[in-house]
Coordinates of C-alpha atoms in Angstrom, one line a residue:
Chain Y
M1 CA 51.4 -40.9 15.6
F2 CA 51.8 -39.6 19.1
R3 CA 53.4 -41.3 22.0
N4 CA 51.0 -43.0 24.3
Q5 CA 51.0 -45.4 27.2
Y6 CA 50.3 -48.4 25.0
D7 CA 53.3 -48.2 22.8
T8 CA 56.1 -49.2 25.2
D9 CA 56.4 -52.8 24.1
V10 CA 55.2 -54.9 21.3
T11 CA 53.0 -57.2 23.3
T12 CA 50.7 -54.5 24.6
W13 CA 47.4 -53.9 22.8
S14 CA 45.9 -50.5 22.8
P15 CA 42.2 -50.2 23.6
A16 CA 41.6 -49.5 20.0
G17 CA 43.0 -52.9 19.2
R18 CA 46.3 -51.7 17.7
L19 CA 49.8 -52.8 18.3
F20 CA 51.6 -49.5 18.2
Q21 CA 55.1 -50.9 18.1
V22 CA 54.3 -52.7 14.9
E23 CA 52.9 -49.6 13.4
Y24 CA 56.0 -47.7 14.4
A25 CA 58.1 -50.4 12.8
M26 CA 56.2 -49.8 9.6
E27 CA 57.0 -46.2 9.9
A28 CA 60.7 -47.2 9.9
V29 CA 60.1 -48.7 6.5
K30 CA 58.7 -45.5 5.2
Q31 CA 61.8 -43.7 6.3
G32 CA 64.1 -45.9 4.2
S33 CA 65.1 -45.0 0.7
A34 CA 62.8 -46.2 -2.0
A35 CA 62.7 -49.7 -3.4
I36 CA 60.4 -50.8 -6.2
G37 CA 59.5 -54.1 -7.8
L38 CA 57.5 -55.1 -10.8
R39 CA 56.8 -58.3 -12.6
S40 CA 55.7 -59.7 -15.9
K41 CA 54.7 -63.3 -16.6
T42 CA 58.3 -64.4 -16.9
H43 CA 60.5 -61.8 -15.3
V44 CA 60.7 -59.8 -12.1
V45 CA 62.6 -56.6 -11.7
L46 CA 63.7 -54.9 -8.5
G47 CA 65.1 -51.5 -8.3
C48 CA 66.2 -49.2 -5.5
V49 CA 67.5 -45.8 -4.9
N50 CA 71.0 -45.7 -3.5
K51 CA 71.4 -43.6 -0.4
A52 CA 74.8 -42.8 0.8
N53 CA 75.5 -41.1 4.1
S54 CA 77.9 -38.7 2.6
E55 CA 79.8 -37.9 -0.5
L56 CA 82.7 -39.8 0.8
S57 CA 81.0 -43.1 1.6
S58 CA 79.6 -45.8 -0.6
H59 CA 75.9 -46.5 -0.6
Q60 CA 74.2 -49.1 1.4
K61 CA 73.5 -52.4 -0.2
K62 CA 69.7 -52.9 -0.5
I63 CA 69.3 -55.6 -3.0
F64 CA 70.4 -59.1 -2.0
K65 CA 70.5 -62.3 -3.9
V66 CA 68.9 -65.0 -1.9
D67 CA 69.2 -67.8 -4.4
D68 CA 69.5 -68.2 -8.2
H69 CA 65.8 -67.7 -8.5
I70 CA 65.0 -65.4 -5.6
G71 CA 66.2 -61.9 -4.7
V72 CA 65.1 -59.3 -2.2
A73 CA 65.1 -55.5 -2.0
I74 CA 64.7 -53.9 1.4
A75 CA 63.7 -50.6 2.8
G76 CA 64.1 -49.6 6.4
L77 CA 66.6 -50.7 8.9
T78 CA 69.2 -52.3 6.7
A79 CA 70.7 -54.2 9.5
D80 CA 67.5 -56.1 10.0
G81 CA 67.3 -56.6 6.3
R82 CA 70.7 -58.2 6.3
V83 CA 69.7 -60.6 9.1
L84 CA 66.6 -61.5 7.3
S85 CA 68.4 -62.1 4.0
R86 CA 70.8 -64.4 5.8
Y87 CA 67.8 -66.3 7.1
M88 CA 66.3 -66.5 3.7
R89 CA 69.5 -67.7 2.1
N90 CA 69.8 -70.4 4.8
E91 CA 66.3 -71.6 4.1
C92 CA 66.9 -71.7 0.4
I93 CA 70.1 -73.6 0.7
N94 CA 68.6 -76.1 3.2
Y95 CA 65.7 -76.8 0.9
S96 CA 68.0 -77.1 -2.1
F97 CA 70.2 -79.6 -0.3
T98 CA 67.3 -81.8 0.8
Y99 CA 65.2 -81.7 -2.3
E100 CA 67.6 -80.7 -5.0
S101 CA 65.2 -78.1 -6.4
P102 CA 64.6 -74.5 -5.7
L103 CA 62.5 -73.4 -2.8
P104 CA 59.1 -72.1 -4.0
V105 CA 58.9 -68.3 -3.3
G106 CA 55.5 -68.5 -1.8
R107 CA 56.8 -70.8 0.9
L108 CA 59.8 -68.7 1.7
V109 CA 57.6 -65.6 2.1
V110 CA 55.3 -67.4 4.5
Q111 CA 58.3 -68.6 6.5
L112 CA 59.5 -65.0 6.7
A113 CA 56.1 -63.7 7.7
D114 CA 55.9 -66.3 10.5
K115 CA 59.3 -65.3 11.7
A116 CA 58.2 -61.7 11.8
Q117 CA 55.1 -62.6 13.7
Q118 CA 57.0 -64.7 16.2
Y119 CA 58.5 -61.6 17.7
L120 CA 55.0 -60.2 18.3
D121 CA 53.6 -63.1 20.1
V122 CA 55.5 -64.7 23.0
E123 CA 52.8 -66.1 25.1
D124 CA 54.3 -69.5 25.6
K125 CA 57.5 -68.3 27.2
R126 CA 57.8 -68.2 30.9
L127 CA 60.1 -66.2 33.0
N128 CA 61.2 -66.4 36.5
V129 CA 60.9 -63.2 38.3
P130 CA 61.1 -63.3 42.1
W131 CA 57.8 -62.5 43.7
H132 CA 59.1 -59.7 45.8
Q133 CA 59.5 -57.7 42.7
V134 CA 55.9 -57.9 42.0
I135 CA 54.4 -54.7 43.2
R136 CA 50.7 -54.4 43.4
A137 CA 49.9 -51.2 41.6
K138 CA 46.2 -51.0 40.8
A139 CA 43.3 -53.2 41.5
F140 CA 43.8 -55.5 38.6
W141 CA 47.1 -54.5 37.3
Y142 CA 50.4 -55.6 38.8
K143 CA 53.6 -53.9 38.3
I144 CA 56.5 -56.2 37.7
R145 CA 60.0 -55.0 38.1
G146 CA 62.8 -56.8 36.4
E147 CA 66.4 -56.1 35.8
D148 CA 66.2 -52.7 34.3
S149 CA 62.6 -51.9 33.4
W150 CA 59.1 -52.6 34.5
C151 CA 55.8 -53.2 33.0
Y152 CA 52.2 -53.8 33.9
C153 CA 50.6 -57.1 33.5
A154 CA 47.2 -58.6 34.3
L155 CA 46.7 -60.9 37.2
N156 CA 46.8 -64.2 35.4
D157 CA 49.9 -63.0 33.6
V158 CA 51.6 -62.6 36.9
K159 CA 50.9 -66.1 37.7
Y160 CA 52.7 -67.2 34.6
L161 CA 55.1 -64.3 34.5
R162 CA 55.2 -64.0 30.8
L163 CA 58.1 -63.2 28.7
F164 CA 56.8 -59.9 27.5
M165 CA 58.8 -58.5 30.3
V166 CA 61.9 -59.5 28.6
C167 CA 60.8 -57.8 25.4
T168 CA 61.4 -54.5 27.1
Q169 CA 64.7 -55.6 28.5
R170 CA 66.3 -57.4 25.6
S171 CA 66.7 -55.3 22.5
W172 CA 66.3 -58.0 19.9
K173 CA 62.8 -58.9 20.8
R174 CA 61.2 -56.2 18.7
P175 CA 59.6 -56.3 15.3
Y176 CA 61.8 -56.2 12.3
G177 CA 62.0 -52.7 11.1
V178 CA 62.4 -53.5 7.4
G179 CA 60.0 -54.1 4.5
L180 CA 61.0 -56.7 2.0
L181 CA 60.2 -56.9 -1.6
V182 CA 60.8 -60.5 -2.5
A183 CA 61.1 -61.3 -6.2
G184 CA 61.3 -64.9 -7.3
L185 CA 60.5 -67.5 -9.8
D186 CA 59.0 -70.9 -9.3
E187 CA 56.8 -73.5 -11.0
S188 CA 53.8 -71.3 -11.0
G189 CA 55.5 -68.3 -12.7
A190 CA 57.1 -65.1 -11.6
H191 CA 56.1 -63.6 -8.2
L192 CA 56.6 -60.4 -6.3
Y193 CA 55.8 -60.3 -2.6
Y194 CA 55.9 -57.6 0.0
N195 CA 56.7 -58.7 3.5
C196 CA 56.0 -56.0 6.1
P197 CA 57.1 -55.9 9.8
S198 CA 53.6 -56.8 10.9
G199 CA 54.1 -60.3 9.6
N200 CA 51.7 -59.8 6.7
Y201 CA 52.7 -60.5 3.2
F202 CA 51.0 -59.6 -0.1
E203 CA 51.6 -60.5 -3.6
Y204 CA 51.8 -57.7 -6.1
Q205 CA 52.1 -57.0 -9.8
A206 CA 54.1 -54.0 -8.9
F207 CA 54.9 -52.2 -5.7
A208 CA 57.1 -49.5 -4.2
I209 CA 58.2 -48.9 -0.6
G210 CA 60.3 -46.4 1.2
S211 CA 60.4 -42.6 1.1
R212 CA 58.6 -40.9 -1.7
S213 CA 57.4 -44.2 -2.9
Q214 CA 53.9 -42.8 -3.5
A215 CA 55.1 -41.1 -6.6
A216 CA 56.4 -44.4 -7.9
K217 CA 53.2 -46.2 -6.9
T218 CA 51.2 -43.7 -8.9
Y219 CA 53.4 -44.3 -11.9
L220 CA 53.1 -48.0 -11.5
E221 CA 49.4 -47.9 -11.1
R222 CA 49.0 -46.1 -14.3
R223 CA 51.0 -48.6 -16.2
F224 CA 50.8 -51.9 -14.4
E225 CA 48.4 -53.5 -16.9
S226 CA 51.1 -53.5 -19.5
F227 CA 53.6 -55.3 -17.3
R228 CA 52.2 -58.8 -17.6
D229 CA 53.2 -59.2 -21.2
A230 CA 56.0 -56.7 -21.3
S231 CA 59.4 -57.8 -22.5
R232 CA 62.3 -58.0 -20.1
D233 CA 63.9 -54.8 -21.2
D234 CA 60.6 -52.9 -21.1
L235 CA 60.2 -54.0 -17.6
V236 CA 63.6 -52.7 -16.6
K237 CA 62.9 -49.4 -18.3
D238 CA 59.6 -49.2 -16.4
A239 CA 61.5 -49.8 -13.2
L240 CA 63.9 -47.1 -14.0
M241 CA 61.2 -44.7 -14.7
A242 CA 59.4 -45.5 -11.5
I243 CA 62.7 -44.9 -9.7
R244 CA 63.0 -41.6 -11.4
E245 CA 59.5 -40.7 -10.0
T246 CA 60.8 -41.1 -6.5
L247 CA 63.8 -38.9 -7.1
Q248 CA 61.5 -36.0 -7.8
G249 CA 63.6 -33.8 -9.9
E250 CA 67.1 -35.2 -9.5
T251 CA 68.6 -36.6 -12.6
L252 CA 68.4 -40.3 -13.0
K253 CA 71.9 -41.7 -13.3
S254 CA 73.1 -45.2 -12.9
S255 CA 75.1 -44.2 -9.9
V256 CA 71.9 -43.2 -8.1
C257 CA 70.0 -46.5 -8.5
T258 CA 70.5 -50.2 -8.5
V259 CA 68.5 -52.6 -10.6
A260 CA 68.3 -56.4 -10.5
V261 CA 66.5 -58.9 -12.6
V262 CA 65.3 -62.5 -12.3
G263 CA 63.5 -64.4 -15.0
V264 CA 62.9 -67.6 -16.9
G265 CA 66.4 -68.7 -18.0
E266 CA 68.0 -65.8 -16.2
P267 CA 69.2 -66.3 -12.6
F268 CA 68.9 -63.4 -10.2
H269 CA 71.6 -60.8 -10.8
I270 CA 72.2 -57.2 -10.3
L271 CA 72.7 -55.2 -13.5
D272 CA 76.0 -53.4 -13.7
Q273 CA 76.2 -49.7 -14.0
G274 CA 77.0 -49.6 -17.6
T275 CA 74.0 -51.6 -18.6
V276 CA 71.8 -49.5 -16.4
Q277 CA 73.1 -46.3 -17.8
Q278 CA 72.5 -47.5 -21.4
M279 CA 68.9 -48.2 -20.5
I280 CA 68.5 -44.8 -18.9
D281 CA 69.9 -43.2 -22.0
T282 CA 67.3 -44.7 -24.2
F283 CA 64.6 -42.8 -22.6
E284 CA 66.1 -40.0 -20.7
I285 CA 65.5 -36.6 -22.1
V286 CA 68.5 -34.6 -21.0
A287 CA 69.0 -31.0 -22.2
E288 CA 72.8 -30.7 -22.0
Q289 CA 73.6 -34.0 -23.6
E290 CA 73.2 -34.4 -27.4
G291 CA 70.0 -36.3 -28.0
P292 CA 70.8 -39.9 -27.4
A293 CA 69.6 -41.7 -30.5
A294 CA 68.7 -45.4 -30.8
E295 CA 71.1 -47.4 -28.7
P296 CA 73.2 -50.1 -30.2
D297 CA 71.4 -52.7 -28.2
T298 CA 74.4 -54.9 -27.4
D299 CA 73.1 -56.6 -24.4
A300 CA 69.4 -55.9 -24.9
G301 CA 69.5 -58.4 -27.8
Q302 CA 65.9 -59.3 -28.2
E303 CA 64.7 -55.8 -27.8
A304 CA 63.1 -55.7 -31.1
S305 CA 61.8 -52.2 -30.5
A306 CA 65.1 -50.7 -31.3
E307 CA 62.9 -48.0 -32.7
P308 CA 64.8 -44.8 -32.3
E309 CA 63.3 -43.2 -29.3
P310 CA 62.1 -39.9 -30.7
E311 CA 63.4 -37.1 -28.5
Q312 CA 60.4 -34.9 -29.0
G313 CA 61.3 -32.6 -26.2
A314 CA 59.1 -31.8 -23.3
A315 CA 55.9 -32.7 -25.2
A316 CA 56.5 -36.4 -24.9
G317 CA 55.4 -37.4 -21.5
E318 CA 57.6 -40.0 -20.0
G319 CA 56.4 -43.5 -20.6
V320 CA 54.3 -42.5 -23.6
A321 CA 56.3 -42.8 -26.8
P322 CA 58.9 -45.4 -26.2
M323 CA 56.9 -47.9 -24.2
D324 CA 53.5 -48.0 -25.8
I325 CA 54.1 -50.5 -28.5
Chain I
M1 CA 64.3 -68.8 24.2
Q2 CA 67.6 -68.2 25.7
F3 CA 66.3 -68.7 29.2
M4 CA 65.0 -72.2 28.8
A5 CA 67.3 -75.1 28.1
S6 CA 64.8 -75.7 25.4
K7 CA 65.5 -78.9 23.8
Q8 CA 65.7 -78.6 20.1
P9 CA 62.9 -80.9 19.1
E10 CA 64.3 -84.2 18.0
N11 CA 63.9 -84.6 14.3
S12 CA 60.6 -86.4 14.3
L13 CA 61.7 -88.7 11.6
L14 CA 64.8 -90.2 13.1
G15 CA 64.3 -92.7 15.8
P16 CA 66.2 -93.3 19.0
E17 CA 69.7 -94.4 18.8
S18 CA 70.2 -96.8 21.6
D19 CA 72.4 -99.7 20.6
S20 CA 69.8 -102.4 21.0
Q21 CA 67.7 -100.9 18.3
R22 CA 70.2 -100.8 15.5
T23 CA 69.5 -102.8 12.5
L24 CA 72.1 -105.4 12.3
Y25 CA 70.6 -107.7 9.7
P26 CA 67.3 -107.8 7.8
Y27 CA 64.6 -110.2 8.7
V28 CA 61.8 -110.1 6.2
T29 CA 63.1 -109.1 2.9
G30 CA 61.8 -108.4 -0.6
T31 CA 63.8 -109.2 -3.6
S32 CA 64.5 -107.2 -6.7
V33 CA 62.6 -104.3 -8.2
V34 CA 63.1 -103.5 -11.9
A35 CA 62.1 -100.2 -13.5
L36 CA 62.4 -98.4 -16.8
K37 CA 61.4 -95.3 -18.6
Y38 CA 59.1 -95.6 -21.5
K39 CA 57.6 -93.1 -23.9
D40 CA 55.0 -91.6 -21.6
G41 CA 56.5 -92.3 -18.2
I42 CA 57.8 -95.0 -15.9
L43 CA 57.2 -98.7 -15.6
M44 CA 58.1 -100.6 -12.5
A45 CA 57.8 -104.2 -11.6
A46 CA 58.4 -106.1 -8.4
D47 CA 57.2 -109.5 -7.2
M48 CA 55.1 -109.8 -4.2
G49 CA 57.2 -112.1 -2.1
G50 CA 58.5 -111.5 1.4
S51 CA 61.2 -114.0 2.4
Y52 CA 62.0 -114.9 5.9
G53 CA 65.6 -116.0 5.5
S54 CA 65.4 -118.7 3.0
T55 CA 61.7 -119.4 3.4
L56 CA 59.4 -117.7 1.0
R57 CA 57.0 -116.8 3.7
Y58 CA 54.7 -114.0 2.5
K59 CA 53.2 -114.1 -0.9
S60 CA 51.3 -110.9 -1.1
V61 CA 53.5 -108.1 0.1
E62 CA 53.1 -104.9 -1.8
R63 CA 56.6 -103.5 -2.4
M64 CA 55.6 -100.6 -4.5
K65 CA 53.5 -97.6 -3.5
P66 CA 52.5 -94.3 -5.1
I67 CA 53.9 -91.2 -3.4
G68 CA 52.1 -88.0 -3.7
K69 CA 50.7 -87.1 -7.1
H70 CA 53.8 -87.7 -9.2
S71 CA 55.9 -90.6 -8.0
L72 CA 56.2 -94.3 -7.4
L73 CA 58.4 -95.9 -4.9
G74 CA 59.6 -99.5 -5.0
A75 CA 61.8 -101.2 -2.4
S76 CA 63.8 -104.3 -1.9
G77 CA 65.3 -105.3 1.4
E78 CA 63.7 -105.2 4.8
I79 CA 60.0 -104.8 4.5
S80 CA 59.5 -103.1 7.9
D81 CA 62.1 -100.5 7.0
F82 CA 60.2 -99.9 3.8
Q83 CA 57.0 -99.3 5.8
E84 CA 59.0 -96.9 8.0
I85 CA 60.0 -95.0 4.9
L86 CA 56.4 -94.8 3.8
R87 CA 55.5 -93.2 7.0
Y88 CA 58.2 -90.6 6.6
L89 CA 57.0 -89.9 3.1
D90 CA 53.4 -89.7 4.2
E91 CA 54.4 -86.9 6.6
L92 CA 56.4 -85.2 3.9
I93 CA 53.6 -85.3 1.4
L94 CA 51.1 -84.1 4.0
Y95 CA 53.2 -81.1 4.9
D96 CA 53.6 -80.4 1.2
N97 CA 49.9 -80.5 0.7
M98 CA 49.2 -78.3 3.7
W99 CA 51.0 -75.5 2.0
D100 CA 48.2 -75.5 -0.5
D101 CA 50.0 -73.5 -3.1
G102 CA 50.6 -74.3 -6.7
N103 CA 53.8 -76.3 -5.9
S104 CA 54.0 -80.0 -5.3
L105 CA 56.9 -82.3 -4.6
G106 CA 58.0 -84.1 -7.7
P107 CA 59.9 -87.3 -8.1
K108 CA 63.3 -85.5 -8.1
E109 CA 62.6 -83.8 -4.8
V110 CA 61.3 -87.0 -3.2
H111 CA 64.3 -88.9 -4.5
N112 CA 66.7 -86.4 -3.0
Y113 CA 64.9 -86.4 0.3
L114 CA 65.2 -90.2 0.5
T115 CA 68.8 -90.0 -0.3
R116 CA 69.3 -87.6 2.6
V117 CA 67.3 -89.9 4.9
M118 CA 69.2 -93.0 3.9
Y119 CA 72.5 -91.4 4.2
N120 CA 71.8 -89.9 7.5
R121 CA 70.7 -93.2 8.9
R122 CA 73.8 -94.9 7.6
N123 CA 75.9 -92.3 9.3
K124 CA 74.3 -93.2 12.6
F125 CA 75.1 -96.9 12.0
N126 CA 71.4 -97.6 11.9
P127 CA 70.6 -98.0 8.3
L128 CA 67.2 -98.5 6.7
W129 CA 68.0 -101.8 5.1
N130 CA 66.5 -101.1 1.7
S131 CA 67.4 -100.4 -1.9
L132 CA 64.8 -98.0 -3.3
V133 CA 63.7 -97.2 -6.7
L134 CA 61.9 -94.0 -7.2
G135 CA 60.3 -93.0 -10.5
G136 CA 57.7 -90.5 -11.6
V137 CA 56.6 -88.0 -14.1
K138 CA 56.1 -84.3 -13.4
N139 CA 55.2 -81.7 -16.0
G140 CA 56.0 -84.2 -18.7
Q141 CA 59.5 -84.8 -17.3
K142 CA 60.2 -88.4 -16.6
Y143 CA 62.5 -89.2 -13.7
L144 CA 63.9 -92.5 -12.5
G145 CA 66.4 -92.9 -9.8
T146 CA 67.6 -95.3 -7.1
V147 CA 69.0 -95.0 -3.6
S148 CA 70.8 -97.8 -1.9
M149 CA 71.1 -98.6 1.8
I150 CA 74.2 -96.6 2.3
G151 CA 72.9 -93.6 0.4
V152 CA 74.4 -94.1 -3.0
N153 CA 72.0 -92.5 -5.5
F154 CA 71.8 -92.0 -9.2
E155 CA 69.4 -91.7 -11.9
D156 CA 69.2 -93.6 -15.1
N157 CA 66.9 -94.8 -17.9
H158 CA 66.5 -98.2 -16.3
V159 CA 67.3 -99.3 -12.8
A160 CA 67.1 -102.4 -10.8
T161 CA 67.9 -103.5 -7.3
G162 CA 69.4 -106.6 -5.8
F163 CA 69.6 -109.6 -8.1
G164 CA 67.9 -107.5 -10.8
N165 CA 71.1 -105.6 -11.2
H166 CA 72.9 -108.7 -12.3
L167 CA 70.2 -110.5 -14.2
A168 CA 67.8 -107.9 -15.5
R169 CA 70.0 -104.9 -16.3
P170 CA 72.0 -106.6 -19.1
I171 CA 68.7 -107.4 -20.8
L172 CA 67.6 -103.8 -20.4
R173 CA 70.9 -102.5 -21.6
Q174 CA 70.5 -104.4 -24.8
E175 CA 66.8 -104.0 -25.5
W176 CA 65.9 -100.6 -24.0
H177 CA 65.5 -97.6 -26.3
E178 CA 63.9 -94.3 -26.1
N179 CA 60.2 -94.2 -27.0
L180 CA 59.3 -97.6 -25.8
S181 CA 55.6 -98.0 -26.1
F182 CA 53.6 -99.1 -23.1
E183 CA 53.2 -102.7 -24.4
D184 CA 56.8 -103.0 -25.4
G185 CA 57.8 -101.8 -22.0
V186 CA 55.6 -104.2 -20.2
R187 CA 56.8 -107.0 -22.3
L188 CA 60.4 -106.1 -21.5
L189 CA 59.7 -106.0 -17.8
E190 CA 57.9 -109.3 -18.0
K191 CA 61.0 -110.8 -19.6
C192 CA 63.2 -109.5 -16.9
M193 CA 60.9 -110.8 -14.2
R194 CA 60.8 -114.2 -15.8
V195 CA 64.5 -114.4 -15.8
L196 CA 64.5 -113.4 -12.2
L197 CA 61.9 -116.0 -11.3
Y198 CA 64.0 -118.7 -12.9
R199 CA 67.3 -117.7 -11.3
D200 CA 66.6 -115.9 -8.1
R201 CA 65.7 -118.2 -5.3
S202 CA 63.7 -115.6 -3.4
A203 CA 61.4 -114.6 -6.3
V204 CA 57.8 -115.6 -6.3
N205 CA 55.6 -115.8 -9.3
K206 CA 53.2 -113.0 -8.3
L207 CA 53.9 -109.6 -9.7
Q208 CA 52.9 -106.1 -8.9

């Protein structure tokens, strides 16, 4: 995407009918480290790749618990993500307080999308800019100069002096640069939604966002049909394998990823590193380690398929032997 | 938004708070409501009288209304406040329906909402002079609860308001059991209402 004259602020349309700022915001999402989500009928799993600035620092928190039944994974500007999760937590708590029952995920997602859209559409705000600062530039376009920037606006806009001027002055009036994978449970089952900076939201069976997410998406597309009826542990394993796809060669270790689960009878929580490592060990084929045999499934209690994962070497494509029950 | 002194829209549900409009005492009141859980759901009974002080003035006041798809609301106390509550709930149910998703407000949610409303009003010294009984069934789950004028709320297997508390509940305590059939439930409620008719001066002999 190249820089052009229609991309200065978010309320300017391009002649082709695009809002460039919004599209740039979606680019920001693609720069963030990967996050994936998948769901079955009763459980939703979120996973993300931990990106740390340096060896010395800890990684950024990308998965947030919003309520006992809702969690969110973010990709993009983590600061925006934090603000949005605070908003979501507020909404959930307020609903819980008034109605004593959990906020349905679908409604939360719509509220989020509306909030994102708000920052794109500010027609009803008016601003007082002194007339002497209105400079007539072209026949139909007026240049309005404000505190520290200027913009063009059409004639009738001048009359109302719309707030889009402020958009270029105040830094918070921009689209949120974060994509959210919202995972939650409500009366109608388990749901996974993706909220993007444009204010759109979609429901997914499985999805991946962030850098190198295409590899994960390919993996998920191959296997998504089995997710609906998969057991909770299979779902987690699938999530880990999808994360591995995004790593592209790096070893999958529990220190590199974070996984969280929410399901029927299971409030949203982030799995601890030990559990995650155990899950990884059940399918990871690592040359230097002695073949990890069937795991003593301490926490994966109902995992009836404690079938010893046959370490058949390179011949076994990932996701073939252990998962196809 | 930081530029305008944009008034936070007044909560559309709570009315103005000038002194002259506070509820000081009720005018047209309804008497008790009795309700119980039976095998398949909720049974509720109330008479149809509206008293104006000690006169039994109105004989066909409906003091019970269905709310949404799942609940039933009965009220004793000031009738006009009950109608106000119905307006609030209409708005609530409308917004809920407008979402048009698979979720709907069940009796528990409505009950809590009413508790919040009643409590809020009491905090402003402008109470809705009602004792409410809210019952309903959602997804096979029965729910029966009550909210008083000052916001006290609880749920139970059988509830009553006003005089019903003193006259009907002892009967219910003794004779209620799980898995009451519909006929048994109705008979039990009739018994309670009969006692109320005998002993409560504001009861009329027309039931809903």
